[in-house]
Coordinates of C-alpha atoms and ligand atoms in Angstrom, one line a residue:
X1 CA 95.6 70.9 96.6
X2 CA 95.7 70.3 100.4
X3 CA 92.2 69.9 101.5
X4 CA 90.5 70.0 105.2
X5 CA 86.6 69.5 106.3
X6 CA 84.2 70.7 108.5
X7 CA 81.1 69.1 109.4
X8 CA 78.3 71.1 111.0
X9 CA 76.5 69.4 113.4
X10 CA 75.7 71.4 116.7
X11 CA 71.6 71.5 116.0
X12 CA 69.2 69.7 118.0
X13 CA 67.7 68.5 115.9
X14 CA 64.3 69.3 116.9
X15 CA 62.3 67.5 114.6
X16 CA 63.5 64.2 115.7
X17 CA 62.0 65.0 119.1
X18 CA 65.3 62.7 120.9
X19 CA 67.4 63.2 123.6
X20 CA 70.6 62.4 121.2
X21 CA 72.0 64.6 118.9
X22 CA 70.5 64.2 115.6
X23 CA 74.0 63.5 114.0
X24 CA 74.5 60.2 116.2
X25 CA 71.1 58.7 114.9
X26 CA 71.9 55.7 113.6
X27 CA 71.6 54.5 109.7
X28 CA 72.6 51.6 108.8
X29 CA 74.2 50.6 111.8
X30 CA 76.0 53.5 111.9
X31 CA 75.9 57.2 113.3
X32 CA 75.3 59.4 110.5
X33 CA 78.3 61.8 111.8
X34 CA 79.8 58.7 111.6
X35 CA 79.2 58.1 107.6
X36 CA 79.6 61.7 106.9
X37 CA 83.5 61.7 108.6
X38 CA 84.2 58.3 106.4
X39 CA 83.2 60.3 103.4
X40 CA 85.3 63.6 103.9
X41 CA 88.4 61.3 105.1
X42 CA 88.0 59.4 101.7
X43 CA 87.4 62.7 99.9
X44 CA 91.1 63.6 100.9
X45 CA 90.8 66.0 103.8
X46 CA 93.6 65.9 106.0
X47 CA 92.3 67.3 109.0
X48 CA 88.9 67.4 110.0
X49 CA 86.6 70.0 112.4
X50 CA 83.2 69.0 114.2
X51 CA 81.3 71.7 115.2
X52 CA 79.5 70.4 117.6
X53 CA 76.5 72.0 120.0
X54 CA 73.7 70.0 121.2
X55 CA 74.8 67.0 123.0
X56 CA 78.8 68.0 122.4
X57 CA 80.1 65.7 125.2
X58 CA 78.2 62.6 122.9
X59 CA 79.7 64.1 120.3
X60 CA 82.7 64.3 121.1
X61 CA 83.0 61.1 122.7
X62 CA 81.9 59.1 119.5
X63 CA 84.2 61.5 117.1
X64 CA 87.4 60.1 119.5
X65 CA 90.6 61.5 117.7
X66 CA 89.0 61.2 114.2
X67 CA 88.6 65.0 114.4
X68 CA 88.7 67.7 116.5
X69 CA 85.6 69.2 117.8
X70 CA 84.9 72.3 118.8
X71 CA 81.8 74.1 120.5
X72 CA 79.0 76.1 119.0
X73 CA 77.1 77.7 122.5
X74 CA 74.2 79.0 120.7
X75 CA 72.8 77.3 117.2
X76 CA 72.7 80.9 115.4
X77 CA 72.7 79.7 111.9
X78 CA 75.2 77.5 109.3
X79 CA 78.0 80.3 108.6
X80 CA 78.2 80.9 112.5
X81 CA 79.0 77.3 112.9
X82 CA 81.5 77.6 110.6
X83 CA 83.1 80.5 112.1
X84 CA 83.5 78.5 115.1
X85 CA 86.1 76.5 112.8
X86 CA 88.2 79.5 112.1
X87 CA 90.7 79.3 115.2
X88 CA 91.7 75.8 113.8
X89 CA 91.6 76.6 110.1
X90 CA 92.1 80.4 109.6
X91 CA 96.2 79.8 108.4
X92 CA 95.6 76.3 106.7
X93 CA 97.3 76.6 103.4
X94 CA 94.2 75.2 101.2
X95 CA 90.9 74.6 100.8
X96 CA 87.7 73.6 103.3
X97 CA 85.3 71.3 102.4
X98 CA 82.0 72.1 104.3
X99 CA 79.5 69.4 105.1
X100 CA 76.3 69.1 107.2
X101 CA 76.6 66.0 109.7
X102 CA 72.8 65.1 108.9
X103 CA 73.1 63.8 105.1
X104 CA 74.5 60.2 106.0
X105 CA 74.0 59.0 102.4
X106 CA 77.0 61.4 100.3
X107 CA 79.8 59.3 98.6
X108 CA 83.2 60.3 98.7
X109 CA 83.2 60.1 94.9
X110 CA 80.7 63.2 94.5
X111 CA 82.3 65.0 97.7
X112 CA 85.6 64.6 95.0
X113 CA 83.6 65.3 91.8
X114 CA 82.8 69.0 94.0
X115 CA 86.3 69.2 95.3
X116 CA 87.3 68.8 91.4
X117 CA 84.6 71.4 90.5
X118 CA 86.2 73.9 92.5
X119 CA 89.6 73.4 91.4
X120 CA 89.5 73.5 87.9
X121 CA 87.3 76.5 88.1
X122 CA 90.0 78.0 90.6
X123 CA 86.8 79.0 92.5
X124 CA 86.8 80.9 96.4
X125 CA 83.5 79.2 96.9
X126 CA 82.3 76.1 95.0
X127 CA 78.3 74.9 96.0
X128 CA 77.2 71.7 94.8
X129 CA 73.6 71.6 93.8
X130 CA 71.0 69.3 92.1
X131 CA 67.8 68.7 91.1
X132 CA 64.7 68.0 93.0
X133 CA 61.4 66.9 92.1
X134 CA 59.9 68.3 95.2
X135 CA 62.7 71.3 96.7
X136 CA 60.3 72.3 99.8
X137 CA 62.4 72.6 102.8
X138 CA 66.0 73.4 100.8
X139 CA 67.7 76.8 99.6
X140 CA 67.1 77.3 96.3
X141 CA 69.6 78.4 93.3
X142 CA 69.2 81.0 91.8
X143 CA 70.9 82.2 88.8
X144 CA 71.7 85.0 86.7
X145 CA 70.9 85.1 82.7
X146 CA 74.9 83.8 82.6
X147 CA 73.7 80.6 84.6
X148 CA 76.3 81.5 87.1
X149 CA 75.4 80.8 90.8
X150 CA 74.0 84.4 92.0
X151 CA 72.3 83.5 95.5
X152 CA 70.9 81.0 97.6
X153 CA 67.3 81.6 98.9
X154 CA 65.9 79.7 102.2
X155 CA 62.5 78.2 102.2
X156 CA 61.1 80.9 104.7
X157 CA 62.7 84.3 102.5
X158 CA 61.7 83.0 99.1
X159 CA 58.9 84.5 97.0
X160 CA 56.8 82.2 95.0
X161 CA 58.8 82.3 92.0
X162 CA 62.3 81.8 93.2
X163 CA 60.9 78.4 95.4
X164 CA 59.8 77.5 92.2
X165 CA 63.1 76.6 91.7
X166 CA 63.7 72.8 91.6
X167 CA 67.6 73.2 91.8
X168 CA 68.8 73.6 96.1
X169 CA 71.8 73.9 97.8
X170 CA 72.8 70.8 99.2
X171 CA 74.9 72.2 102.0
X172 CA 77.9 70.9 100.7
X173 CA 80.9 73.4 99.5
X174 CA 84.3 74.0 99.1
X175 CA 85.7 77.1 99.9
X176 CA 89.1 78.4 99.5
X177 CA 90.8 79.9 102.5
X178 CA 91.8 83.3 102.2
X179 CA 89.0 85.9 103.0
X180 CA 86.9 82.9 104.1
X181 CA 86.4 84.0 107.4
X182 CA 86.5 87.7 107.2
X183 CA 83.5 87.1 104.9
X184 CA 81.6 84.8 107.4
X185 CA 81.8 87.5 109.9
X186 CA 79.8 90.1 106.8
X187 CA 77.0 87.9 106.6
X188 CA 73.7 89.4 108.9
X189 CA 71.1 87.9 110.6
X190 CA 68.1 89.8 108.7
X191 CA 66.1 87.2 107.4
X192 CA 63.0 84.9 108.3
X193 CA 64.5 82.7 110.6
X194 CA 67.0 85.6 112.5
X195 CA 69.8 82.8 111.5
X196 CA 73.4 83.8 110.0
X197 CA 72.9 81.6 106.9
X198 CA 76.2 80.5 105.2
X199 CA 74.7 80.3 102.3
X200 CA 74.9 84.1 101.9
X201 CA 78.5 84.1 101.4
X202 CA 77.9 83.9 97.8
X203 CA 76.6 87.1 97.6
X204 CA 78.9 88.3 99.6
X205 CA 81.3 86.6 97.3
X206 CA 79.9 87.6 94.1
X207 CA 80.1 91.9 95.0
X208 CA 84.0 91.0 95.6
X209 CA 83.7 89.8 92.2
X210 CA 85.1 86.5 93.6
X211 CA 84.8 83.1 91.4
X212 CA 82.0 80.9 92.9
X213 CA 81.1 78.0 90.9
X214 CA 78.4 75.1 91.3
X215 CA 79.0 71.3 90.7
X216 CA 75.8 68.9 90.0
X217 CA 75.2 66.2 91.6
X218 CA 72.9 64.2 89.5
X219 CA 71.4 61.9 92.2
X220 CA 69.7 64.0 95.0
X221 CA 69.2 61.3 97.2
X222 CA 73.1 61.2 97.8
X223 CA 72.9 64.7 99.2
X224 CA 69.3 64.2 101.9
X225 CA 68.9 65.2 104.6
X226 CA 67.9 64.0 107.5
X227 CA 65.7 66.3 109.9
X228 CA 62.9 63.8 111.1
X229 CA 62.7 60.4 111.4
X230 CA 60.5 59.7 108.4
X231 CA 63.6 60.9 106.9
X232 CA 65.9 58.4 109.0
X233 CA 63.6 55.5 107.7
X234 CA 64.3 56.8 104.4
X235 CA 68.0 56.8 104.1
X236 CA 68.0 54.0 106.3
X237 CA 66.1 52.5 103.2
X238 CA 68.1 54.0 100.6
X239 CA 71.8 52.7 102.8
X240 CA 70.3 49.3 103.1
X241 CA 69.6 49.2 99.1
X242 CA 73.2 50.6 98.7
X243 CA 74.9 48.2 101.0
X244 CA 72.9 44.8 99.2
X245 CA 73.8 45.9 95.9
X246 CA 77.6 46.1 97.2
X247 CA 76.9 42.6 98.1
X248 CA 74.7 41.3 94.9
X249 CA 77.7 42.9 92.9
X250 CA 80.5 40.9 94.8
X251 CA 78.3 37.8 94.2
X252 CA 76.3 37.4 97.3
X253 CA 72.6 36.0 96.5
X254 CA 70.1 38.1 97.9
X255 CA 66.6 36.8 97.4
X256 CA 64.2 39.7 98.8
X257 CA 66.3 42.8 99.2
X258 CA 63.0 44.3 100.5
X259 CA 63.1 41.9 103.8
X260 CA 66.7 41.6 104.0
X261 CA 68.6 44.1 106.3
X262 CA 72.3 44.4 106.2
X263 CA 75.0 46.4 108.2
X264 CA 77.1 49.0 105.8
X265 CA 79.7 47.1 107.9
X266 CA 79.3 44.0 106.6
X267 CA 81.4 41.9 104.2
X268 CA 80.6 38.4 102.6
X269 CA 82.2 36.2 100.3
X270 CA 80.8 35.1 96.6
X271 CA 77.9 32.2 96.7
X272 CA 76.2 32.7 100.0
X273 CA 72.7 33.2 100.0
X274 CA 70.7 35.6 102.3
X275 CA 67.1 34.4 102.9
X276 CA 64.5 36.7 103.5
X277 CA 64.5 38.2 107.3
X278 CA 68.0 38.2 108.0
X279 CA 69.3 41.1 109.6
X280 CA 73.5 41.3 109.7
X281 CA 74.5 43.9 111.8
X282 CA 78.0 45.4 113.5
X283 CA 81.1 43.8 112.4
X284 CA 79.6 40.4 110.8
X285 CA 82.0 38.7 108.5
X286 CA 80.6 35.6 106.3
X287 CA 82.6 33.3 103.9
X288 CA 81.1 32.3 100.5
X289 CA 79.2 29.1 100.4
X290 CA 76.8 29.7 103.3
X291 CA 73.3 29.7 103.4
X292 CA 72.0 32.8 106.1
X293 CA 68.4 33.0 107.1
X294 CA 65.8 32.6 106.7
X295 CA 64.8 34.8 110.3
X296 CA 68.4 35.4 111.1
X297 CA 70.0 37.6 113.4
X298 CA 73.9 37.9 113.0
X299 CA 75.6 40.4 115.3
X300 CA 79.5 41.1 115.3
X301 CA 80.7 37.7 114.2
X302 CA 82.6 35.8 112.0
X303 CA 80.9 32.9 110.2
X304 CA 83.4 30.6 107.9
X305 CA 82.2 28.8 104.3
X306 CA 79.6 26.4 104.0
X307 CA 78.0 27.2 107.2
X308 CA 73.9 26.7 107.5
X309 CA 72.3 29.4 109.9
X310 CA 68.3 29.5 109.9
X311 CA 65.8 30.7 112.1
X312 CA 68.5 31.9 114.8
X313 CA 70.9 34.4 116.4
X314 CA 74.4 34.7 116.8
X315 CA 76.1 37.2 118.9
X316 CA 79.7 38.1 119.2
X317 CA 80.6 34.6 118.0
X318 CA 83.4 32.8 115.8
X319 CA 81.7 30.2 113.9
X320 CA 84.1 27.3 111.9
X321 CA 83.4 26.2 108.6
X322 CA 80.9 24.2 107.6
X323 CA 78.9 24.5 110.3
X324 CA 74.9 23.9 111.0
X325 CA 72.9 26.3 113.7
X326 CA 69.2 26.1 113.8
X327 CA 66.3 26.2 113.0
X328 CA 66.0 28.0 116.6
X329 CA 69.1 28.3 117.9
X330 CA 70.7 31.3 120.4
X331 CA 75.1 31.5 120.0
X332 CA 75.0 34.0 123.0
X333 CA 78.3 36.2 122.7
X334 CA 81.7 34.7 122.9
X335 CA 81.1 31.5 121.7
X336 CA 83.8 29.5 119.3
X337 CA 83.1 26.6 117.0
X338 CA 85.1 24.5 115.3
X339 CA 84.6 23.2 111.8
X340 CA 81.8 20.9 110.7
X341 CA 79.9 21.5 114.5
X342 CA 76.0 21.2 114.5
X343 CA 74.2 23.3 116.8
X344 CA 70.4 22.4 116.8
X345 CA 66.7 23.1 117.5
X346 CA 66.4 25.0 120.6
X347 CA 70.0 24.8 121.2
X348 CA 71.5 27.9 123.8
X349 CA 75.4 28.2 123.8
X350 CA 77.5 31.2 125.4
X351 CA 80.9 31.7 126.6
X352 CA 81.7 28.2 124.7
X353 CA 84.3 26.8 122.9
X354 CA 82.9 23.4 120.6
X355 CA 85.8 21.7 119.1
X356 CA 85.4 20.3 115.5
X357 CA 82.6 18.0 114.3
X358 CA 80.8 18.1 117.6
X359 CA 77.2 17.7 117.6
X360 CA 74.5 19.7 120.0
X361 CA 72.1 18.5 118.3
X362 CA 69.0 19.4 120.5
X363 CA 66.8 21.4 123.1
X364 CA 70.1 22.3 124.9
X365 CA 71.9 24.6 127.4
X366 CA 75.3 25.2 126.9
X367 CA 77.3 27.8 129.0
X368 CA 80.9 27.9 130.3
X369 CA 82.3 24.9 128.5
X370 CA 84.9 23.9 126.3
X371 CA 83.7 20.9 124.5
X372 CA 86.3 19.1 122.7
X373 CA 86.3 17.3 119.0
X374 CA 83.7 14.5 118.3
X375 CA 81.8 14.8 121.1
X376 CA 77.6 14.4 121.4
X377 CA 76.0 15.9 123.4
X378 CA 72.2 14.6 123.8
X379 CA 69.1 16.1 123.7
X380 CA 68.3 17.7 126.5
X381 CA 71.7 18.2 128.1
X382 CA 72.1 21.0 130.7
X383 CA 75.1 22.4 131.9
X384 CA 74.4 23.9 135.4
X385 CA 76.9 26.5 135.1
X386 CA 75.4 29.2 137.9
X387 CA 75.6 28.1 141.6
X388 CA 73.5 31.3 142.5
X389 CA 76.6 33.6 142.7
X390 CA 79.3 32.2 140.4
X391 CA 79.4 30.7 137.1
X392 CA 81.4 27.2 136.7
X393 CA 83.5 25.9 133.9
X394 CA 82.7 22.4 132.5
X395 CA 84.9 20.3 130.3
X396 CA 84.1 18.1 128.0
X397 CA 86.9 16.2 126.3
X398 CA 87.1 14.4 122.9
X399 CA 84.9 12.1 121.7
X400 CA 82.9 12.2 124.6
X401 CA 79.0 11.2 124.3
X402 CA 76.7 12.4 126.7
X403 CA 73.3 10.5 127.1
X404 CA 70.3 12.6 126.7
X405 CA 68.9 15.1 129.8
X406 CA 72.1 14.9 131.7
X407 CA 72.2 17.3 134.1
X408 CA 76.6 18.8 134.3
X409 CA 76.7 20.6 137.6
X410 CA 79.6 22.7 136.8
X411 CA 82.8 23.0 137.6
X412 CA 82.9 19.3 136.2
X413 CA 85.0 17.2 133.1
X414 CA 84.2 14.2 131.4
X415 CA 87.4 12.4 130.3
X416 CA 88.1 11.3 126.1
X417 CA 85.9 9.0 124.9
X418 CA 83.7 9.0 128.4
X419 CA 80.3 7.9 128.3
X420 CA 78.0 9.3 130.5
X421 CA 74.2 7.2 130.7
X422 CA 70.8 9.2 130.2
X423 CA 69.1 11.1 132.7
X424 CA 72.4 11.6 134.8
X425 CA 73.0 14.4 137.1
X426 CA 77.0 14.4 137.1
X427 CA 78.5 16.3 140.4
X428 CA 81.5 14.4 140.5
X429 CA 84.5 14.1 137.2
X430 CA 84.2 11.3 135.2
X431 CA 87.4 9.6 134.0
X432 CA 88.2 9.0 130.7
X433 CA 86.8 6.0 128.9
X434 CA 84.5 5.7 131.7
X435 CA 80.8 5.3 132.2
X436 CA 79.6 7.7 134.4
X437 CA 76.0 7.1 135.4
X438 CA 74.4 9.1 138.4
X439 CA 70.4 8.3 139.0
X440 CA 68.2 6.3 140.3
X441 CA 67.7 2.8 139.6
X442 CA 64.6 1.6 138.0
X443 CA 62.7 -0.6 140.0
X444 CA 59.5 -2.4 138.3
X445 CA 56.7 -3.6 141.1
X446 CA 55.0 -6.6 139.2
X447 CA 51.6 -6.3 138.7
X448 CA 51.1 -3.1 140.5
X449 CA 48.1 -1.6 138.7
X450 CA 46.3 -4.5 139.1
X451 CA 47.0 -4.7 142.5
X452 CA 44.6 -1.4 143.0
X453 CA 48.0 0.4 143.0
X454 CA 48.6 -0.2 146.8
Ligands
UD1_501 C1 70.6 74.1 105.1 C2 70.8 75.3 104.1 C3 70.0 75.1 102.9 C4 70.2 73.7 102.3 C5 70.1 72.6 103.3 C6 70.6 71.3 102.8 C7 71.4 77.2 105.5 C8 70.9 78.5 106.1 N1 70.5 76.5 104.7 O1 69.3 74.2 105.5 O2 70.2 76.1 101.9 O3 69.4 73.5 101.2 O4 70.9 72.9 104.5 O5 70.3 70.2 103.6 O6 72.5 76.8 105.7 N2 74.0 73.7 112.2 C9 75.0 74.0 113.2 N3 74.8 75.2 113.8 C10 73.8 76.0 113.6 C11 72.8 75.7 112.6 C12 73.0 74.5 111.9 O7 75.9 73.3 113.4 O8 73.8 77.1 114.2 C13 74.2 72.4 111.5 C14 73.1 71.4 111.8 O9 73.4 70.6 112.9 C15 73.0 70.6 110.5 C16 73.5 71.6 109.4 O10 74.2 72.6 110.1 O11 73.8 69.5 110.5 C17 72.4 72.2 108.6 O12 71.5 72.9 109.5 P1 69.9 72.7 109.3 O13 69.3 73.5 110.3 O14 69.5 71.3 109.1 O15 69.8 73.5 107.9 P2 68.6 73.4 106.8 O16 67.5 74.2 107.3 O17 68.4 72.0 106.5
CA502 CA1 69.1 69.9 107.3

């Protein structure tokens, strides 16, 4: 069965009261249209359609060639977004999954379990449905003594004993092509809202004695949706639970998944713990063996095994195995350590490259440098990497050790095994092997203070 999708998502959103398109509100580090296009893709559609209205050009930006969008002028109702599909679809040779962009949290398995439904029942329209505690807000089913699917009543048209109905239309359904569209165009505005409400194609469908069929889908908090952002926080909670179980079940220790906050994009390897307060988000990959948090930022990097990160944030870094970083530490993006490196308390590093087994070990700035293996670099070591307008490299080679509070005025290298003394401000390359020392001499006046300091 050859299977396409389109996702509604031209409202507003009003509710959310934001200038971007509801559909591009982030959960779990990603934009629900975002989730909901992974979902049909894995659900088997071939070919999918946006329908996009509010915001289009945002839309349509983030959708890229994942889809093709097309534009909804005016947000009259759910089945007049889906005629907007028609010119694309109208002749495809199967069946349309239908999808709303603002329910972030539907699998592909229960998009398939509908897609199933409708099959085997050799449906024109399937609805997939399920079971609220509290239904306020959804369309309800209702159905005839036969318990077959005979209409779907809005919120606003319902009388008080069809919204006692706990069991709504999700907005999900599968519909089979032929007459699709010449019953869209049946459907009539006359209800509470003045809206062309798709869900009326099933009476439609059921006086052309047409099979319509309902799937279940037994957890409703697969099938929210989002229209405010009390909702947002919701899924966003219900991802983020999602996501650490993922992790708990591919052996990641997670020891508060209440204060733990983790990227759907995330992956990490068996036996590393996450400590409370760490938030993973983007493209972070982590081996197994490490020990995250706690109070751990982690944006769109790679972290090998055995590597110790607390109390600090890495951006846009590649971090070696077995590496230490923190308490208090800030890997600005584009940093690259080797294996075994220790970067310390109060320790800043961007743009770098730190060569195995080197040691930053404290109150530290870092930018600009490649830093070979074996060095140490004392506490307190600058590099002066900004001249006011351009940013300088400095070099430090292999087994280099650089006394504490030296000043490197970049662009500047210190040679292999160079040693440069305490408290230097180095303007000038130091060879290697050599000492490089660049300050003031002490001088000692004898018995000054008793003197009366004169
Ligand atoms: C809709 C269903 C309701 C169901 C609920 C499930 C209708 C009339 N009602 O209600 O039965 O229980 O979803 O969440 O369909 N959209 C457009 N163009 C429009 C109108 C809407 O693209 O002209 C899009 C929205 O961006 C949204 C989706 O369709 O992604 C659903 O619209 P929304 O207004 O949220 O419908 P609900 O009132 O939630
Ligand atoms: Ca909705």
């Amino acid at each position: 069965m050859r299977l396409a999708a389109v996702i509604l998502a031209a409202g507003k959103g009003t509710r959310m009261k934001s200038k971007l398109p509801k559909v591009l509100h982030q959960v779990g580090g990603k934009p629900m249209l975002g989730h909901v296009l992974d979902a049909v893709v894995k659900a088997g559609a071939e070919k999918t359609v946006v329908v996009a209205g509010y915001g289009a050009e945002q839309v349509e930006s983030f959708v890229g060639n994942r889809a093709q969008v097309v534009y909804q002028e005016q947000q009259l109702g759910t089945a007049h977004a889906l005629m907007q599909a028609a010119g694309i679809l109208e002749s495809f040779p199967g069946h349309i999954l239908v999808v709303c962009g603002d329910t972030p949290l539907i699998t592909p398995e229960t998009l398939s379990q509908l897609v199933k439904c409708h099959a085997d029942n050799q449906a024109s329209a399937t609805v997939l449905t399920t079971v609220m505690q509290d239904p306020t807000g959804y369309g309800r089913v209702i159905r005839d003594e036969q318990g077959r699917v005979d209409r779907i009543v809005e919120q606003k048209d319902g009388t008080p004993e069809e919204l006692a109905v706990q069991e709504i239309n999700t907005g999900f359904y599968c519909f089979a092509v032929p007459g699709l569209f010449d019953a869209l165009k049946q459907i009539s505005s006359d209800n509470a809202q003045g809206e062309y409400y798709l869900p009326d194609i099933i009476k439609i469908y059921n006086r052309q004695n047409k099979v319509v069929a309902a799937s279940l889908c037994n957890d409703p908090r697969e099938v929210m949706g989002v229209n405010n952002r009390q909702q947002l926080a919701a899924a966003e909670k219900e991802l983020r639970a999602r996501v650490l179980n993922r992790l708990m079940n591919d052996g990641v220790t997670v020891i508060d998944p209440a204060a733990t906050y983790v990227d759907s994009t995330v992956t990490i390897e068996p036996d590393t713990v996450l400590y409370p307060g760490t938030i993973l988000e983007g493209d972070v990959k982590i081996a197994g063996g490490c020990y995250v948090g706690p109070n751990t930022r982690i944006v769109s990097s790679i972290i090998g095994p055995g590597c110790r990160v607390q109390y600090s944030v890495v951006m846009d870094s590649e971090i070696g195995p077995g590496c230490t970083i923190g308490p208090f530490a800030y890997i600005r993006p584009e940093c690259k350590l080797g294996s075994g490196v220790k970067i310390g308390d109060f320790v800043e590093v961007k743009k770098s490259e730190i060569g195995n087994n080197s040691k930053v070990p404290h109150l530290s700035y870092i930018g600009d440098s490649i830093i070979g293996k074996d060095v140490n670099v004392g506490a307190g070591t600058i590099t002066c990497n900004y001249d006011g307008k351009k940013k300088h490299r400095t070099e430090i080679n292999d087994g280099a050790f650089i006394g504490s509070n030296t000043n490197l005025v970049a662009p500047v290298k210190v040679g292999a095994g160079a040693v440069i003394a305490a408290g230097s401000t180095i303007t000038k390359d130091v060879p290697r092997g050599a000492l490089g020392v660049a300050r003031g001499r002490q001088i000692n006046k004898e018995n000054w203070v008793k003197k009366g300091s004169k």
